[in-house]
mmCIF file of C-alpha atoms in Angstrom:
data_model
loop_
_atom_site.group_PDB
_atom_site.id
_atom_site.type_symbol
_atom_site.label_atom_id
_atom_site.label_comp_id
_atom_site.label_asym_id
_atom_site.label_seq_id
_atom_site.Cartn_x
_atom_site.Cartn_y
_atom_site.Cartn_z
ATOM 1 C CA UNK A 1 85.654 -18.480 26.424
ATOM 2 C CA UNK A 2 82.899 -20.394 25.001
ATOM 3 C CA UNK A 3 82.011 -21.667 28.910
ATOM 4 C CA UNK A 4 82.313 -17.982 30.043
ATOM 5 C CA UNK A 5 79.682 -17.041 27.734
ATOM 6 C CA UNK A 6 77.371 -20.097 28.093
ATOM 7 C CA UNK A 7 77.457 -18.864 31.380
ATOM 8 C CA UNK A 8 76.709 -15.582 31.297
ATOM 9 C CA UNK A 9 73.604 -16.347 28.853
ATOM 10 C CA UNK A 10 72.439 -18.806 31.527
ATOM 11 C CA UNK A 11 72.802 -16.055 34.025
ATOM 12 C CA UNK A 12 70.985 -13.665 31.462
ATOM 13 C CA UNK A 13 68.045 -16.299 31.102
ATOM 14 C CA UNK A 14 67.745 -16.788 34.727
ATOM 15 C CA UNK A 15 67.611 -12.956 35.981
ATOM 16 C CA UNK A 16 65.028 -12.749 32.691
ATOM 17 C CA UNK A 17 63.174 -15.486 34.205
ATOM 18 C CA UNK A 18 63.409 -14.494 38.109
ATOM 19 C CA UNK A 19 62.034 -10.817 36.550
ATOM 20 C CA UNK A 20 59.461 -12.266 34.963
ATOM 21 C CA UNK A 21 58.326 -14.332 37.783
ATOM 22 C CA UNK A 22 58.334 -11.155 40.170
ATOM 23 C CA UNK A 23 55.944 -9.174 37.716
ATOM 24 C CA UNK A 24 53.641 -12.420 37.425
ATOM 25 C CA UNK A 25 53.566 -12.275 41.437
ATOM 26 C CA UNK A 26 53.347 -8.332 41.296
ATOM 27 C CA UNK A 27 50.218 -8.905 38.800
ATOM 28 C CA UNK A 28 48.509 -11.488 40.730
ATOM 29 C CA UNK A 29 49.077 -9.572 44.241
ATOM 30 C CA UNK A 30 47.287 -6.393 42.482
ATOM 31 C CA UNK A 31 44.588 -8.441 41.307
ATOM 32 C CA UNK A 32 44.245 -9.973 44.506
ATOM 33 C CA UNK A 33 43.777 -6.339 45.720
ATOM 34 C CA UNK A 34 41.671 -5.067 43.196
ATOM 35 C CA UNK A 35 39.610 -8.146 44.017
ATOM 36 C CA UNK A 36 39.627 -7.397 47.902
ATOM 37 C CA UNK A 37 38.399 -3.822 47.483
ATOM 38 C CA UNK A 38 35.543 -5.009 44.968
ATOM 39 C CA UNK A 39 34.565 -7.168 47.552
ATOM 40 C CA UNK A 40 34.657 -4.561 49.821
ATOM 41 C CA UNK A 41 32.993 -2.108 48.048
ATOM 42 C CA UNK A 42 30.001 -4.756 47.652
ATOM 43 C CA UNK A 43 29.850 -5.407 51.322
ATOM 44 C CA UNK A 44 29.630 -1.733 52.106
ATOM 45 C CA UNK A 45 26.881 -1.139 49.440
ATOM 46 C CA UNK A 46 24.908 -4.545 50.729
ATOM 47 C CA UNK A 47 25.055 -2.822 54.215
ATOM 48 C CA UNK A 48 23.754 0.237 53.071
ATOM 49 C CA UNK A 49 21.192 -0.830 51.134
ATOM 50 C CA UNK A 50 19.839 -3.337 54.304
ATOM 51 C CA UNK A 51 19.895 0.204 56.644
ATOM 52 C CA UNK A 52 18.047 1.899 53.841
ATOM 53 C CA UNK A 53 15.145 -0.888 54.021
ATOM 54 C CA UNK A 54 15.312 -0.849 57.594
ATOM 55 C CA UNK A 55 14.921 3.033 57.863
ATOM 56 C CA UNK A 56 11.789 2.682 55.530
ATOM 57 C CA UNK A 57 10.209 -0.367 57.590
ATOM 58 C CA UNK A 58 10.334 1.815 60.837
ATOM 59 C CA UNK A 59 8.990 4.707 58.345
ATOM 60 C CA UNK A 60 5.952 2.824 57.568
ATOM 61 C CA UNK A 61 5.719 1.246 61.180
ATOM 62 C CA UNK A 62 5.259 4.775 62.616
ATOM 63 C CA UNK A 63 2.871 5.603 60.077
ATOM 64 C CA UNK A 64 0.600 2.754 60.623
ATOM 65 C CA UNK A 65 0.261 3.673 64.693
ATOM 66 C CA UNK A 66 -0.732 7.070 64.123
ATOM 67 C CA UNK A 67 -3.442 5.892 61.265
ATOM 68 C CA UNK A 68 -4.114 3.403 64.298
ATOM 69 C CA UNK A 69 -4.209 6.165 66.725
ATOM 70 C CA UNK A 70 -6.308 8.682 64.542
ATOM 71 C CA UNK A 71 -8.791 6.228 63.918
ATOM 72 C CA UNK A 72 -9.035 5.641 67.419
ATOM 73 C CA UNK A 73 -9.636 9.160 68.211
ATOM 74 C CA UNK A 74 -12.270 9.437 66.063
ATOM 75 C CA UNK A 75 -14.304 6.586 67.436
ATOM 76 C CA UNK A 76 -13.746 8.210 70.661
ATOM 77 C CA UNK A 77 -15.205 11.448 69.390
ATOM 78 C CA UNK A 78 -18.043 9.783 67.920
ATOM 79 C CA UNK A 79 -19.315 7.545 71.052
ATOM 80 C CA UNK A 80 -18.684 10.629 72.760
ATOM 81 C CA UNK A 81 -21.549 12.644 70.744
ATOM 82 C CA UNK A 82 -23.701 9.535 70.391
ATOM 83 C CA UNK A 83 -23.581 9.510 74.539
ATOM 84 C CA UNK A 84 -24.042 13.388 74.511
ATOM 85 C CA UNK A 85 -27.093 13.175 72.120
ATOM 86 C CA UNK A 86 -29.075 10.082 73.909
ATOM 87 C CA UNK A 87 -28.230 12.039 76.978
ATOM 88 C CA UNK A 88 -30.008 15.208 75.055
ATOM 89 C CA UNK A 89 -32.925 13.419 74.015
ATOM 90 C CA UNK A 90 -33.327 11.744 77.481
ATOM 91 C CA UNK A 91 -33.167 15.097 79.118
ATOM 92 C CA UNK A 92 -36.152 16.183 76.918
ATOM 93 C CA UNK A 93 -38.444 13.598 76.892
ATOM 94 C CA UNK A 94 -38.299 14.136 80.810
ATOM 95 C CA UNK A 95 -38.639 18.338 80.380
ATOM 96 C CA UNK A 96 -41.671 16.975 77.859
ATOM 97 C CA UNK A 97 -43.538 14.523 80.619
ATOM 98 C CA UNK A 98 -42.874 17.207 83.270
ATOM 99 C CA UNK A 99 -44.843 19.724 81.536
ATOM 100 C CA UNK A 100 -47.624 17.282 80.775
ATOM 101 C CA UNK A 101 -47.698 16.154 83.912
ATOM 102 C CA UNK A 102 -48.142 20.299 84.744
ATOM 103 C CA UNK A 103 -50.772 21.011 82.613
ATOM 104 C CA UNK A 104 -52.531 17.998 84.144
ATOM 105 C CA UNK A 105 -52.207 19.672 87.848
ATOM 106 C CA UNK A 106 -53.500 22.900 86.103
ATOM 107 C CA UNK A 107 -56.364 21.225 84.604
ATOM 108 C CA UNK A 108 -57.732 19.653 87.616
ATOM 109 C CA UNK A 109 -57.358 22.424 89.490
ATOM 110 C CA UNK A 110 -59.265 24.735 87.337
ATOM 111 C CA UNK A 111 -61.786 21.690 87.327
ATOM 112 C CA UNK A 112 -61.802 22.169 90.847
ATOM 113 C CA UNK A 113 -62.345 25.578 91.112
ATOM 114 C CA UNK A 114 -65.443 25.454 88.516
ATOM 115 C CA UNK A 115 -67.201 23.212 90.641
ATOM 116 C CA UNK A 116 -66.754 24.912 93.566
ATOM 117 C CA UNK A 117 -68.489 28.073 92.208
ATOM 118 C CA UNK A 118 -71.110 25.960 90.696
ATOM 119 C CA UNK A 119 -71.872 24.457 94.076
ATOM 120 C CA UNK A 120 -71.988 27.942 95.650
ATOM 121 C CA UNK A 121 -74.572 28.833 92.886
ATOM 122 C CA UNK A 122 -76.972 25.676 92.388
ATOM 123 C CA UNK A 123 -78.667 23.918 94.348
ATOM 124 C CA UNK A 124 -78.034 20.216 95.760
ATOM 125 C CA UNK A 125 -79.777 18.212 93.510
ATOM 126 C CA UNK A 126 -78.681 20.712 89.977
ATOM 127 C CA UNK A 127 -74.987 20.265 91.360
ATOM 128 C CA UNK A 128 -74.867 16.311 92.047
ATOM 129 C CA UNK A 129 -75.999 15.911 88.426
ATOM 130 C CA UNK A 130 -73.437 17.821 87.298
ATOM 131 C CA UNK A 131 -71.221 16.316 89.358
ATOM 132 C CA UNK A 132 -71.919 12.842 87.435
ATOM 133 C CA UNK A 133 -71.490 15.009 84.127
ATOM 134 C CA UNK A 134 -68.653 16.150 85.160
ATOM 135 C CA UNK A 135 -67.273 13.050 86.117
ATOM 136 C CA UNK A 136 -67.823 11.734 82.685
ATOM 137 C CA UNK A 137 -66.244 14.466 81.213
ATOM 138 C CA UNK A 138 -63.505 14.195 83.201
ATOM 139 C CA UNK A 139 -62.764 10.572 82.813
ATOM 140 C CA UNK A 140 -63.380 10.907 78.674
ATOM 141 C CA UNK A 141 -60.374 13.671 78.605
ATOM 142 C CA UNK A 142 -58.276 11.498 80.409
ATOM 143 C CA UNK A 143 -58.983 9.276 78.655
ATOM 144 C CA UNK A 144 -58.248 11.453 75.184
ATOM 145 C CA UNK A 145 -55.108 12.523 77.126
ATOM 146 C CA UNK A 146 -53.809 9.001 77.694
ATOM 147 C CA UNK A 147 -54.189 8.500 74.156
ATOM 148 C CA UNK A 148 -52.571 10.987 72.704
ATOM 149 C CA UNK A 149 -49.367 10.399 75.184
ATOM 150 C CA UNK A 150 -49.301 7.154 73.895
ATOM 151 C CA UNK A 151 -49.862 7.928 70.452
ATOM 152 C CA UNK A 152 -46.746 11.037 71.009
ATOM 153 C CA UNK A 153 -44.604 8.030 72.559
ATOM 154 C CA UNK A 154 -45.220 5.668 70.039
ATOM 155 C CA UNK A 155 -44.194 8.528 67.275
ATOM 156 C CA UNK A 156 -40.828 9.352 69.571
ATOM 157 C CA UNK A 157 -40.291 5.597 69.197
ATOM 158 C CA UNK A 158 -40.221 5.670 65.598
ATOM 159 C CA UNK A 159 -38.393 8.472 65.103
ATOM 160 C CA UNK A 160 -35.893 7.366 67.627
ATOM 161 C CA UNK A 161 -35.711 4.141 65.754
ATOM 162 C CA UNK A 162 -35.025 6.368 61.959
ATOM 163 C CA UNK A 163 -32.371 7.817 63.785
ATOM 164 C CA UNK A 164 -30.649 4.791 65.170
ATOM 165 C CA UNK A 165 -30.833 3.512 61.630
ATOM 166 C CA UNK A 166 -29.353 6.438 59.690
ATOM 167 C CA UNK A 167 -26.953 6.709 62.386
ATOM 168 C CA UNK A 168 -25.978 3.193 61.842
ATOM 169 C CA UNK A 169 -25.789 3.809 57.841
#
């Protein structure tokens, strides 16, 4: 009787101690889990947060070219109206030196014209003195004229110049 029991404890202390081994290895396999799905969860989080800086790097990427581009544009636009206003102010001086060049014609064919009526009226002698006069006169306006084209040049020059410089400020 005394065996039976001693065996039936030992039994008892075994099953006890093959229970308690199966909850240790329950415990550790749900740690194990727990563990896998943290690490999981981490992974997933990493990923997202590495598609999240990617996303903003193209963002900023895109934002840079069309800066890029819109600066671009505008120095087109500008050398665009510089060319249209040199262009302009090209186109004028030439209008301005055609009309000078008009009046000149004018002038010396009114000039003309004067001296052929004086010749009708005078005499030889009263008309080749005034002829010299004349002459004189003539060559002393041009003379004026060419001067003051030069001076007129000279000022277009400068201003030209002031422009390029506040232009360029």
């Amino acid at each position: 009787m005394m065996r039976l029991k001693k065996k039936k404890k030992k039994k008892k202390k075994k099953k006890k101690k093959k229970k308690k081994k199966k909850k240790k290895k329950k415990k550790k396999k749900k740690k194990k889990k727990k563990k896998k799905k943290k690490k999981k969860k981490k992974k997933i989080k990493i990923k997202i947060k590495i598609k999240i800086k990617i996303k903003e790097e193209e963002e900023e990427e895109e934002e840079e070219e069309e800066e890029e581009e819109k600066e671009k544009k505008k120095k087109k636009k500008k050398k665009k109206k510089k060319k249209k206003k040199k262009k302009e102010e090209e186109e004028e001086e030439e209008e301005e030196e055609e009309e000078e060049e008009e009046e000149e014609e004018e002038e010396e064919e009114e000039e003309e014209e004067e001296e052929e009526e004086e010749e009708e009226e005078e005499g030889e002698e009263k008309k080749k003195k005034k002829k010299k006069k004349k002459k004189k006169k003539k060559k002393k306006k041009k003379k004026k004229k060419k001067k003051k084209k030069k001076k007129k040049k000279k000022k277009k020059k400068k201003k030209k110049k002031k422009k390029k410089i506040e232009v360029i400020q």
